[in-house]
PDB file of C-alpha atoms in Angstrom:
ATOM      1  CA  MET K   1     159.631  87.248 136.406  1.00 52.00           C
ATOM      2  CA  LYS K   2     163.248  86.621 135.393  1.00 49.00           C
ATOM      3  CA  THR K   3     162.224  83.251 133.928  1.00 53.00           C
ATOM      4  CA  ILE K   4     159.546  84.866 131.772  1.00 50.00           C
ATOM      5  CA  VAL K   5     161.991  87.506 130.455  1.00 44.00           C
ATOM      6  CA  THR K   6     164.563  84.809 129.625  1.00 45.00           C
ATOM      7  CA  PHE K   7     161.910  82.791 127.787  1.00 43.00           C
ATOM      8  CA  LEU K   8     160.771  85.805 125.736  1.00 43.00           C
ATOM      9  CA  LEU K   9     164.346  86.652 124.795  1.00 42.00           C
ATOM     10  CA  THR K  10     164.926  83.062 123.705  1.00 42.00           C
ATOM     11  CA  VAL K  11     161.805  83.140 121.532  1.00 37.00           C
ATOM     12  CA  LEU K  12     162.890  86.451 120.000  1.00 42.00           C
ATOM     13  CA  ILE K  13     166.409  85.233 119.199  1.00 42.00           C
ATOM     14  CA  THR K  14     165.038  81.999 117.727  1.00 38.00           C
ATOM     15  CA  ALA K  15     162.567  83.893 115.549  1.00 38.00           C
ATOM     16  CA  THR K  16     165.317  86.205 114.331  1.00 41.00           C
ATOM     17  CA  SER K  17     167.647  83.313 113.556  1.00 41.00           C
ATOM     18  CA  PHE K  18     165.054  81.654 111.382  1.00 41.00           C
ATOM     19  CA  ALA K  19     163.783  84.843 109.741  1.00 53.00           C
ATOM     20  CA  GLU K  20     163.159  84.383 106.060  1.00 81.00           C
ATOM     21  CA  ILE K  21     164.589  86.786 103.526  1.00 93.00           C
ATOM     22  CA  SER K  22     163.505  86.922  99.895  1.00 96.00           C
ATOM     23  CA  SER K  23     164.764  84.316  97.473  1.00 96.00           C
ATOM     24  CA  SER K  24     166.520  87.001  95.404  1.00 97.00           C
ATOM     25  CA  GLU K  25     168.489  88.243  98.429  1.00 98.00           C
ATOM     26  CA  LYS K  26     169.431  84.728  99.491  1.00 97.00           C
ATOM     27  CA  ASN K  27     170.535  83.976  95.948  1.00 98.00           C
ATOM     28  CA  ALA K  28     172.665  87.137  95.928  1.00 98.00           C
ATOM     29  CA  LEU K  29     174.497  85.945  99.036  1.00 98.00           C
ATOM     30  CA  ILE K  30     174.972  82.462  97.594  1.00 98.00           C
ATOM     31  CA  GLN K  31     176.367  83.957  94.394  1.00 98.00           C
ATOM     32  CA  LEU K  32     178.740  86.144  96.432  1.00 98.00           C
ATOM     33  CA  ASN K  33     179.933  83.061  98.281  1.00 98.00           C
ATOM     34  CA  LYS K  34     180.368  81.133  95.054  1.00 98.00           C
ATOM     35  CA  SER K  35     182.104  83.851  93.021  1.00 98.00           C
ATOM     36  CA  THR K  36     184.580  84.674  95.797  1.00 98.00           C
ATOM     37  CA  ASN K  37     185.581  81.069  96.515  1.00 98.00           C
ATOM     38  CA  GLY K  38     183.693  80.657  99.784  1.00 98.00           C
ATOM     39  CA  ASP K  39     185.327  77.288 100.476  1.00 97.00           C
ATOM     40  CA  SER K  40     188.620  79.139 100.983  1.00 98.00           C
ATOM     41  CA  TRP K  41     187.312  81.891 103.263  1.00 98.00           C
ATOM     42  CA  SER K  42     188.850  82.238 106.715  1.00 98.00           C
ATOM     43  CA  HIS K  43     185.342  82.323 108.204  1.00 98.00           C
ATOM     44  CA  LYS K  44     183.117  80.164 106.005  1.00 98.00           C
ATOM     45  CA  TRP K  45     179.359  80.120 105.551  1.00 98.00           C
ATOM     46  CA  ASP K  46     177.448  76.910 106.182  1.00 97.00           C
ATOM     47  CA  LEU K  47     174.725  77.357 103.591  1.00 96.00           C
ATOM     48  CA  LYS K  48     172.593  74.729 105.342  1.00 95.00           C
ATOM     49  CA  THR K  49     172.232  76.811 108.515  1.00 96.00           C
ATOM     50  CA  PRO K  50     169.867  79.784 109.050  1.00 95.00           C
ATOM     51  CA  LEU K  51     171.085  82.759 107.073  1.00 94.00           C
ATOM     52  CA  ALA K  52     171.145  84.991 110.156  1.00 92.00           C
ATOM     53  CA  THR K  53     173.996  82.833 111.502  1.00 96.00           C
ATOM     54  CA  TRP K  54     176.242  83.407 108.482  1.00 98.00           C
ATOM     55  CA  TYR K  55     179.465  85.202 109.370  1.00 98.00           C
ATOM     56  CA  GLY K  56     179.463  88.960 108.698  1.00 98.00           C
ATOM     57  CA  VAL K  57     175.798  89.146 107.657  1.00 98.00           C
ATOM     58  CA  LYS K  58     173.289  91.317 109.521  1.00 98.00           C
ATOM     59  CA  ILE K  59     169.543  91.121 108.954  1.00 97.00           C
ATOM     60  CA  PHE K  60     166.836  93.550 109.998  1.00 97.00           C
ATOM     61  CA  ASN K  61     163.139  93.143 109.246  1.00 97.00           C
ATOM     62  CA  ASP K  62     163.905  90.150 107.000  1.00 97.00           C
ATOM     63  CA  LYS K  63     166.293  92.255 104.885  1.00 98.00           C
ATOM     64  CA  VAL K  64     170.064  91.979 104.557  1.00 98.00           C
ATOM     65  CA  VAL K  65     171.361  95.340 105.785  1.00 98.00           C
ATOM     66  CA  SER K  66     175.086  94.702 106.262  1.00 98.00           C
ATOM     67  CA  ILE K  67     177.841  92.452 104.914  1.00 98.00           C
ATOM     68  CA  ASP K  68     181.275  92.673 106.527  1.00 98.00           C
ATOM     69  CA  LEU K  69     183.729  90.130 105.131  1.00 98.00           C
ATOM     70  CA  SER K  70     186.858  92.217 105.569  1.00 98.00           C
ATOM     71  CA  ASP K  71     190.175  90.368 105.802  1.00 98.00           C
ATOM     72  CA  ASN K  72     188.472  87.031 105.165  1.00 98.00           C
ATOM     73  CA  ASN K  73     190.525  85.615 102.265  1.00 98.00           C
ATOM     74  CA  LEU K  74     187.960  86.281  99.539  1.00 98.00           C
ATOM     75  CA  SER K  75     189.193  85.870  95.976  1.00 98.00           C
ATOM     76  CA  GLY K  76     187.456  85.848  92.613  1.00 98.00           C
ATOM     77  CA  THR K  77     184.990  88.567  91.612  1.00 98.00           C
ATOM     78  CA  ILE K  78     181.981  90.469  92.938  1.00 98.00           C
ATOM     79  CA  PRO K  79     178.833  89.090  91.276  1.00 98.00           C
ATOM     80  CA  SER K  80     176.294  91.330  89.569  1.00 98.00           C
ATOM     81  CA  GLU K  81     173.612  89.845  91.842  1.00 98.00           C
ATOM     82  CA  ILE K  82     174.974  92.037  94.646  1.00 98.00           C
ATOM     83  CA  GLY K  83     172.596  94.675  93.295  1.00 98.00           C
ATOM     84  CA  ASP K  84     169.627  92.563  94.439  1.00 98.00           C
ATOM     85  CA  LEU K  85     170.350  93.393  98.087  1.00 98.00           C
ATOM     86  CA  LYS K  86     168.122  96.456  97.931  1.00 97.00           C
ATOM     87  CA  SER K  87     168.212  97.212 101.668  1.00 98.00           C
ATOM     88  CA  LEU K  88     171.979  96.870 102.048  1.00 98.00           C
ATOM     89  CA  ARG K  89     173.538  99.730 104.004  1.00 98.00           C
ATOM     90  CA  VAL K  90     177.084  98.444 104.481  1.00 98.00           C
ATOM     91  CA  LEU K  91     179.275  96.416 102.127  1.00 98.00           C
ATOM     92  CA  ASN K  92     182.758  95.936 103.528  1.00 99.00           C
ATOM     93  CA  LEU K  93     185.104  93.634 101.598  1.00 98.00           C
ATOM     94  CA  PHE K  94     188.305  95.415 102.706  1.00 98.00           C
ATOM     95  CA  LYS K  95     191.644  93.607 102.527  1.00 98.00           C
ATOM     96  CA  ASN K  96     190.947  90.543 100.441  1.00 98.00           C
ATOM     97  CA  GLN K  97     192.123  89.330  97.038  1.00 98.00           C
ATOM     98  CA  ILE K  98     189.091  90.216  94.951  1.00 98.00           C
ATOM     99  CA  SER K  99     189.826  90.845  91.284  1.00 98.00           C
ATOM    100  CA  GLY K 100     187.818  91.915  88.259  1.00 98.00           C
ATOM    101  CA  SER K 101     185.816  95.126  88.006  1.00 98.00           C
ATOM    102  CA  ILE K 102     183.207  96.765  90.207  1.00 98.00           C
ATOM    103  CA  PRO K 103     179.797  95.610  88.912  1.00 98.00           C
ATOM    104  CA  GLN K 104     177.460  98.248  87.483  1.00 98.00           C
ATOM    105  CA  SER K 105     174.703  96.858  89.706  1.00 98.00           C
ATOM    106  CA  ILE K 106     176.337  98.582  92.704  1.00 98.00           C
ATOM    107  CA  GLY K 107     174.316 101.580  91.548  1.00 98.00           C
ATOM    108  CA  ASP K 108     171.099  99.690  92.362  1.00 98.00           C
ATOM    109  CA  LEU K 109     171.881  99.812  96.075  1.00 98.00           C
ATOM    110  CA  LYS K 110     169.880 102.921  96.937  1.00 98.00           C
ATOM    111  CA  SER K 111     170.214 102.358 100.713  1.00 98.00           C
ATOM    112  CA  LEU K 112     173.982 101.784 100.676  1.00 98.00           C
ATOM    113  CA  GLN K 113     175.833 104.153 103.002  1.00 98.00           C
ATOM    114  CA  THR K 114     179.264 102.519 103.259  1.00 98.00           C
ATOM    115  CA  LEU K 115     181.147 100.824 100.422  1.00 98.00           C
ATOM    116  CA  ASN K 116     184.659  99.650 101.202  1.00 99.00           C
ATOM    117  CA  LEU K 117     186.380  97.545  98.553  1.00 98.00           C
ATOM    118  CA  SER K 118     189.870  98.774  99.420  1.00 98.00           C
ATOM    119  CA  PHE K 119     193.064  96.737  99.479  1.00 98.00           C
ATOM    120  CA  ASN K 120     192.030  94.224  96.830  1.00 98.00           C
ATOM    121  CA  LYS K 121     193.048  93.548  93.219  1.00 98.00           C
ATOM    122  CA  LEU K 122     190.214  95.329  91.439  1.00 98.00           C
ATOM    123  CA  THR K 123     190.753  96.508  87.876  1.00 98.00           C
ATOM    124  CA  GLY K 124     188.712  98.396  85.306  1.00 98.00           C
ATOM    125  CA  SER K 125     187.096 101.778  85.822  1.00 98.00           C
ATOM    126  CA  ILE K 126     184.649 102.956  88.470  1.00 98.00           C
ATOM    127  CA  PRO K 127     181.226 102.413  86.890  1.00 98.00           C
ATOM    128  CA  ILE K 128     179.274 105.585  86.231  1.00 98.00           C
ATOM    129  CA  GLU K 129     176.250 103.822  87.741  1.00 98.00           C
ATOM    130  CA  ILE K 130     177.818 104.124  91.196  1.00 98.00           C
ATOM    131  CA  ALA K 131     176.499 107.688  91.307  1.00 98.00           C
ATOM    132  CA  ASN K 132     172.982 106.227  91.527  1.00 98.00           C
ATOM    133  CA  ALA K 133     173.750 104.924  95.023  1.00 98.00           C
ATOM    134  CA  THR K 134     172.804 108.322  96.385  1.00 98.00           C
ATOM    135  CA  SER K 135     172.768 107.337 100.082  1.00 98.00           C
ATOM    136  CA  LEU K 136     176.523 106.722 100.062  1.00 98.00           C
ATOM    137  CA  LYS K 137     178.424 108.474 102.832  1.00 98.00           C
ATOM    138  CA  GLU K 138     181.717 106.578 102.542  1.00 98.00           C
ATOM    139  CA  LEU K 139     183.244 105.364  99.282  1.00 98.00           C
ATOM    140  CA  GLU K 140     186.614 103.697  99.787  1.00 98.00           C
ATOM    141  CA  LEU K 141     188.375 101.966  96.911  1.00 98.00           C
ATOM    142  CA  PHE K 142     192.028 102.667  97.737  1.00 98.00           C
ATOM    143  CA  MET K 143     194.908 100.252  97.117  1.00 98.00           C
ATOM    144  CA  ASN K 144     193.609  98.565  93.971  1.00 98.00           C
ATOM    145  CA  THR K 145     194.537  98.845  90.281  1.00 98.00           C
ATOM    146  CA  ILE K 146     191.494 100.814  89.155  1.00 98.00           C
ATOM    147  CA  THR K 147     191.923 102.651  85.851  1.00 98.00           C
ATOM    148  CA  GLY K 148     189.952 105.094  83.727  1.00 98.00           C
ATOM    149  CA  ASP K 149     188.457 108.470  84.608  1.00 98.00           C
ATOM    150  CA  LEU K 150     186.471 109.381  87.679  1.00 98.00           C
ATOM    151  CA  PRO K 151     182.723 109.209  86.937  1.00 98.00           C
ATOM    152  CA  SER K 152     181.612 112.551  85.507  1.00 97.00           C
ATOM    153  CA  ASN K 153     178.408 112.391  87.562  1.00 98.00           C
ATOM    154  CA  ILE K 154     180.056 111.728  90.913  1.00 98.00           C
ATOM    155  CA  GLY K 155     178.497 114.938  92.186  1.00 98.00           C
ATOM    156  CA  GLN K 156     175.170 113.087  92.447  1.00 98.00           C
ATOM    157  CA  LEU K 157     176.451 111.517  95.676  1.00 98.00           C
ATOM    158  CA  ALA K 158     175.116 114.447  97.671  1.00 98.00           C
ATOM    159  CA  ASN K 159     175.544 112.697 101.047  1.00 98.00           C
ATOM    160  CA  LEU K 160     179.166 111.673 100.531  1.00 98.00           C
ATOM    161  CA  GLN K 161     181.542 112.443 103.396  1.00 98.00           C
ATOM    162  CA  VAL K 162     184.550 110.255 102.540  1.00 98.00           C
ATOM    163  CA  LEU K 163     185.991 109.671  99.062  1.00 98.00           C
ATOM    164  CA  SER K 164     189.162 107.635  99.344  1.00 98.00           C
ATOM    165  CA  LEU K 165     190.605 106.377  96.046  1.00 98.00           C
ATOM    166  CA  TYR K 166     194.354 106.643  96.592  1.00 98.00           C
ATOM    167  CA  ASN K 167     196.958 104.265  95.170  1.00 98.00           C
ATOM    168  CA  ASN K 168     195.198 103.337  91.935  1.00 98.00           C
ATOM    169  CA  ASP K 169     195.814 104.166  88.263  1.00 98.00           C
ATOM    170  CA  ILE K 170     192.953 106.627  87.790  1.00 98.00           C
ATOM    171  CA  THR K 171     193.496 109.031  84.911  1.00 98.00           C
ATOM    172  CA  GLY K 172     191.865 112.116  83.416  1.00 98.00           C
ATOM    173  CA  GLN K 173     190.790 115.327  85.079  1.00 98.00           C
ATOM    174  CA  ILE K 174     188.900 115.854  88.308  1.00 98.00           C
ATOM    175  CA  PRO K 175     185.274 116.131  87.125  1.00 98.00           C
ATOM    176  CA  SER K 176     183.576 119.447  87.769  1.00 98.00           C
ATOM    177  CA  SER K 177     180.668 117.746  89.537  1.00 98.00           C
ATOM    178  CA  LEU K 178     182.998 116.584  92.324  1.00 98.00           C
ATOM    179  CA  TYR K 179     183.117 120.172  93.561  1.00 98.00           C
ATOM    180  CA  ASP K 180     179.374 119.939  94.287  1.00 97.00           C
ATOM    181  CA  LEU K 181     179.912 117.522  97.188  1.00 98.00           C
ATOM    182  CA  LYS K 182     179.025 119.951  99.966  1.00 97.00           C
ATOM    183  CA  THR K 183     179.154 117.321 102.743  1.00 98.00           C
ATOM    184  CA  LEU K 184     182.575 115.918 101.777  1.00 98.00           C
ATOM    185  CA  LYS K 185     185.057 115.859 104.675  1.00 98.00           C
ATOM    186  CA  THR K 186     187.828 113.630 103.318  1.00 98.00           C
ATOM    187  CA  LEU K 187     189.103 113.659  99.724  1.00 98.00           C
ATOM    188  CA  GLU K 188     191.988 111.284  99.050  1.00 98.00           C
ATOM    189  CA  LEU K 189     192.984 110.990  95.398  1.00 98.00           C
ATOM    190  CA  ASN K 190     196.733 110.770  95.903  1.00 98.00           C
ATOM    191  CA  SER K 191     199.060 108.419  94.015  1.00 98.00           C
ATOM    192  CA  ASN K 192     197.021 108.203  90.830  1.00 98.00           C
ATOM    193  CA  LYS K 193     197.565 109.639  87.333  1.00 98.00           C
ATOM    194  CA  LEU K 194     195.192 112.585  87.434  1.00 98.00           C
ATOM    195  CA  SER K 195     195.934 115.486  85.092  1.00 98.00           C
ATOM    196  CA  GLY K 196     194.590 118.945  84.293  1.00 97.00           C
ATOM    197  CA  ASN K 197     194.025 121.851  86.656  1.00 97.00           C
ATOM    198  CA  LEU K 198     192.666 121.992  90.177  1.00 98.00           C
ATOM    199  CA  SER K 199     189.613 124.192  89.824  1.00 98.00           C
ATOM    200  CA  ALA K 200     189.067 127.219  92.046  1.00 97.00           C
ATOM    201  CA  SER K 201     185.706 125.548  92.757  1.00 98.00           C
ATOM    202  CA  ILE K 202     187.563 123.366  95.272  1.00 98.00           C
ATOM    203  CA  THR K 203     186.580 126.028  97.794  1.00 97.00           C
ATOM    204  CA  ASN K 204     182.937 124.993  97.341  1.00 97.00           C
ATOM    205  CA  LEU K 205     183.797 121.984  99.522  1.00 98.00           C
ATOM    206  CA  GLY K 206     183.183 123.944 102.697  1.00 97.00           C
ATOM    207  CA  ALA K 207     183.056 120.873 104.959  1.00 98.00           C
ATOM    208  CA  LEU K 208     186.398 119.519 103.718  1.00 98.00           C
ATOM    209  CA  GLU K 209     188.826 118.641 106.506  1.00 98.00           C
ATOM    210  CA  SER K 210     191.438 116.569 104.663  1.00 98.00           C
ATOM    211  CA  LEU K 211     192.662 117.028 101.076  1.00 98.00           C
ATOM    212  CA  SER K 212     195.256 114.699  99.564  1.00 98.00           C
ATOM    213  CA  LEU K 213     196.196 115.011  95.886  1.00 98.00           C
ATOM    214  CA  PHE K 214     199.845 114.066  96.377  1.00 97.00           C
ATOM    215  CA  ASP K 215     201.689 112.314  93.534  1.00 97.00           C
ATOM    216  CA  ASN K 216     199.596 113.059  90.450  1.00 98.00           C
ATOM    217  CA  ASN K 217     200.111 115.088  87.262  1.00 97.00           C
ATOM    218  CA  LEU K 218     198.005 118.122  88.137  1.00 98.00           C
ATOM    219  CA  LYS K 219     199.244 121.418  86.719  1.00 96.00           C
ATOM    220  CA  GLY K 220     198.650 125.175  86.645  1.00 95.00           C
ATOM    221  CA  GLN K 221     198.154 127.639  89.470  1.00 95.00           C
ATOM    222  CA  VAL K 222     197.185 126.359  92.891  1.00 96.00           C
ATOM    223  CA  PRO K 223     193.861 128.040  93.742  1.00 96.00           C
ATOM    224  CA  LEU K 224     194.839 130.700  96.280  1.00 94.00           C
ATOM    225  CA  ASP K 225     191.551 130.708  98.144  1.00 95.00           C
ATOM    226  CA  ILE K 226     192.276 127.228  99.508  1.00 96.00           C
ATOM    227  CA  GLU K 227     193.916 129.060 102.402  1.00 94.00           C
ATOM    228  CA  LYS K 228     190.475 130.423 103.361  1.00 93.00           C
ATOM    229  CA  MET K 229     188.914 126.973 103.780  1.00 96.00           C
ATOM    230  CA  LYS K 230     188.239 127.100 107.514  1.00 95.00           C
ATOM    231  CA  ASN K 231     187.670 123.395 108.115  1.00 97.00           C
ATOM    232  CA  LEU K 232     190.700 122.211 106.125  1.00 97.00           C
ATOM    233  CA  VAL K 233     193.241 120.984 108.672  1.00 96.00           C
ATOM    234  CA  ALA K 234     195.249 118.452 106.627  1.00 96.00           C
ATOM    235  CA  MET K 235     196.497 118.971 103.073  1.00 97.00           C
ATOM    236  CA  ASN K 236     199.060 117.369 100.793  1.00 97.00           C
ATOM    237  CA  ILE K 237     199.011 118.468  97.154  1.00 97.00           C
ATOM    238  CA  SER K 238     202.778 118.227  96.556  1.00 96.00           C
ATOM    239  CA  TYR K 239     204.566 116.172  93.894  1.00 96.00           C
ATOM    240  CA  ASN K 240     202.349 117.428  91.096  1.00 96.00           C
ATOM    241  CA  ASN K 241     203.196 119.830  88.265  1.00 95.00           C
ATOM    242  CA  PHE K 242     201.663 122.958  89.792  1.00 95.00           C
ATOM    243  CA  ASN K 243     203.547 126.161  89.051  1.00 92.00           C
ATOM    244  CA  GLY K 244     203.405 129.874  89.840  1.00 90.00           C
ATOM    245  CA  PHE K 245     203.441 131.538  93.235  1.00 90.00           C
ATOM    246  CA  VAL K 246     201.666 130.729  96.473  1.00 93.00           C
ATOM    247  CA  THR K 247     201.155 132.691  99.651  1.00 92.00           C
ATOM    248  CA  LYS K 248     203.017 131.863 102.835  1.00 91.00           C
ATOM    249  CA  LYS K 249     199.795 130.812 104.542  1.00 91.00           C
ATOM    250  CA  LEU K 250     198.918 128.469 101.668  1.00 93.00           C
ATOM    251  CA  ALA K 251     202.399 126.933 101.595  1.00 91.00           C
ATOM    252  CA  GLN K 252     202.180 126.282 105.324  1.00 91.00           C
ATOM    253  CA  LYS K 253     198.954 124.346 104.871  1.00 92.00           C
ATOM    254  CA  ASP K 254     200.734 121.777 102.701  1.00 92.00           C
ATOM    255  CA  VAL K 255     202.562 119.025 104.567  1.00 93.00           C
ATOM    256  CA  LEU K 256     205.493 119.172 102.099  1.00 91.00           C
ATOM    257  CA  SER K 257     205.435 122.959 101.670  1.00 89.00           C
ATOM    258  CA  MET K 258     204.340 122.831  98.021  1.00 92.00           C
ATOM    259  CA  THR K 259     207.169 120.694  96.637  1.00 92.00           C
ATOM    260  CA  MET K 260     206.448 120.026  92.953  1.00 92.00           C
ATOM    261  CA  ILE K 261     208.023 118.184  90.041  1.00 86.00           C
ATOM    262  CA  ASN K 262     209.069 120.457  87.162  1.00 85.00           C
ATOM    263  CA  GLU K 263     209.247 119.635  83.449  1.00 84.00           C
ATOM    264  CA  LYS K 264     212.743 118.194  83.952  1.00 79.00           C
ATOM    265  CA  GLY K 265     211.550 115.816  86.643  1.00 85.00           C
ATOM    266  CA  VAL K 266     213.277 117.769  89.394  1.00 85.00           C
ATOM    267  CA  ALA K 267     211.655 118.474  92.761  1.00 90.00           C
ATOM    268  CA  VAL K 268     211.211 122.210  93.305  1.00 86.00           C
ATOM    269  CA  THR K 269     209.378 124.301  95.879  1.00 90.00           C
ATOM    270  CA  LEU K 270     206.861 126.843  94.648  1.00 89.00           C
ATOM    271  CA  ASN K 271     207.884 130.446  95.249  1.00 89.00           C
ATOM    272  CA  VAL K 272     206.198 132.151  98.161  1.00 88.00           C
ATOM    273  CA  HIS K 273     205.089 135.694  97.395  1.00 78.00           C
ATOM    274  CA  GLN K 274     206.188 138.191 100.016  1.00 60.00           C
ATOM    275  CA  ASP K 275     202.781 139.827 100.122  1.00 55.00           C
ATOM    276  CA  LYS K 276     200.680 137.249 101.944  1.00 50.00           C
ATOM    277  CA  ASP K 277     197.548 138.526 100.228  1.00 49.00           C
ATOM    278  CA  LYS K 278     198.829 138.259  96.669  1.00 48.00           C
ATOM    279  CA  ALA K 279     200.172 135.526  94.431  1.00 40.00           C
ATOM    280  CA  PHE K 280     200.639 135.464  90.696  1.00 38.00           C
ATOM    281  CA  ALA K 281     201.191 132.705  88.170  1.00 37.00           C
ATOM    282  CA  ALA K 282     204.762 132.604  86.905  1.00 38.00           C
ATOM    283  CA  ASP K 283     205.364 133.559  83.303  1.00 34.00           C
ATOM    284  CA  ASP K 284     206.077 130.679  80.995  1.00 35.00           C
ATOM    285  CA  GLU K 285     209.737 130.546  80.132  1.00 34.00           C
TER     286      GLU K 285
END
């Protein structure tokens, strides 16, 4: 009996190893290898071997469902053909030396749940087409040199749980649609160049557990109802240009106790109103 089971497992593994994917998907992988200097990867692909044996690639039902080439010495750019991997659920290129911009074709990946392009050398803006990848749960692009505004339609990512874009050069205001992300648990936009106000609609993010807006150029009154966000356990919104008063409870939520930068470039702590239930914007001087 044991011999029969071993034989069947061997047949199954062999069949999987030689499974055929579509020519467009195979071409997409070859283009990824080519455009990111595959000959210099730490773990290289032998393009003459069965595709299922290629490092970091997972196949299910003759479809590429996952690519994990993190910390693998990739350089060059992400090819537009990446959008041909229609069944891809995970794309992890974390901690490489990839440059250039994020291709618009990322938005064609309707099954994509995890996109991690963090700790690279990406430039340009986040393509508005990324909002078409509506299965995304985790979008991590931190530690790059991404510029431009956040996509105005980012609220289309209705399944998003993690949005981590810190340490870039993103400008403009936080788009109103972002406050529609009801499933969002982690929002990390710190160390960018965001401006404008933080909308009171931030409280719509009822699932939010971690909020980091540290080191931007946000201004105006801090929305007081943030203190009522029951799931919010970690917050850092200091080193912005917020002004006015805050409540004691709200100040205590912030890891740096609401330390801001005033118009003279000096670090100041927002005044805490004695009545814990009231806070008023300071008059302009």
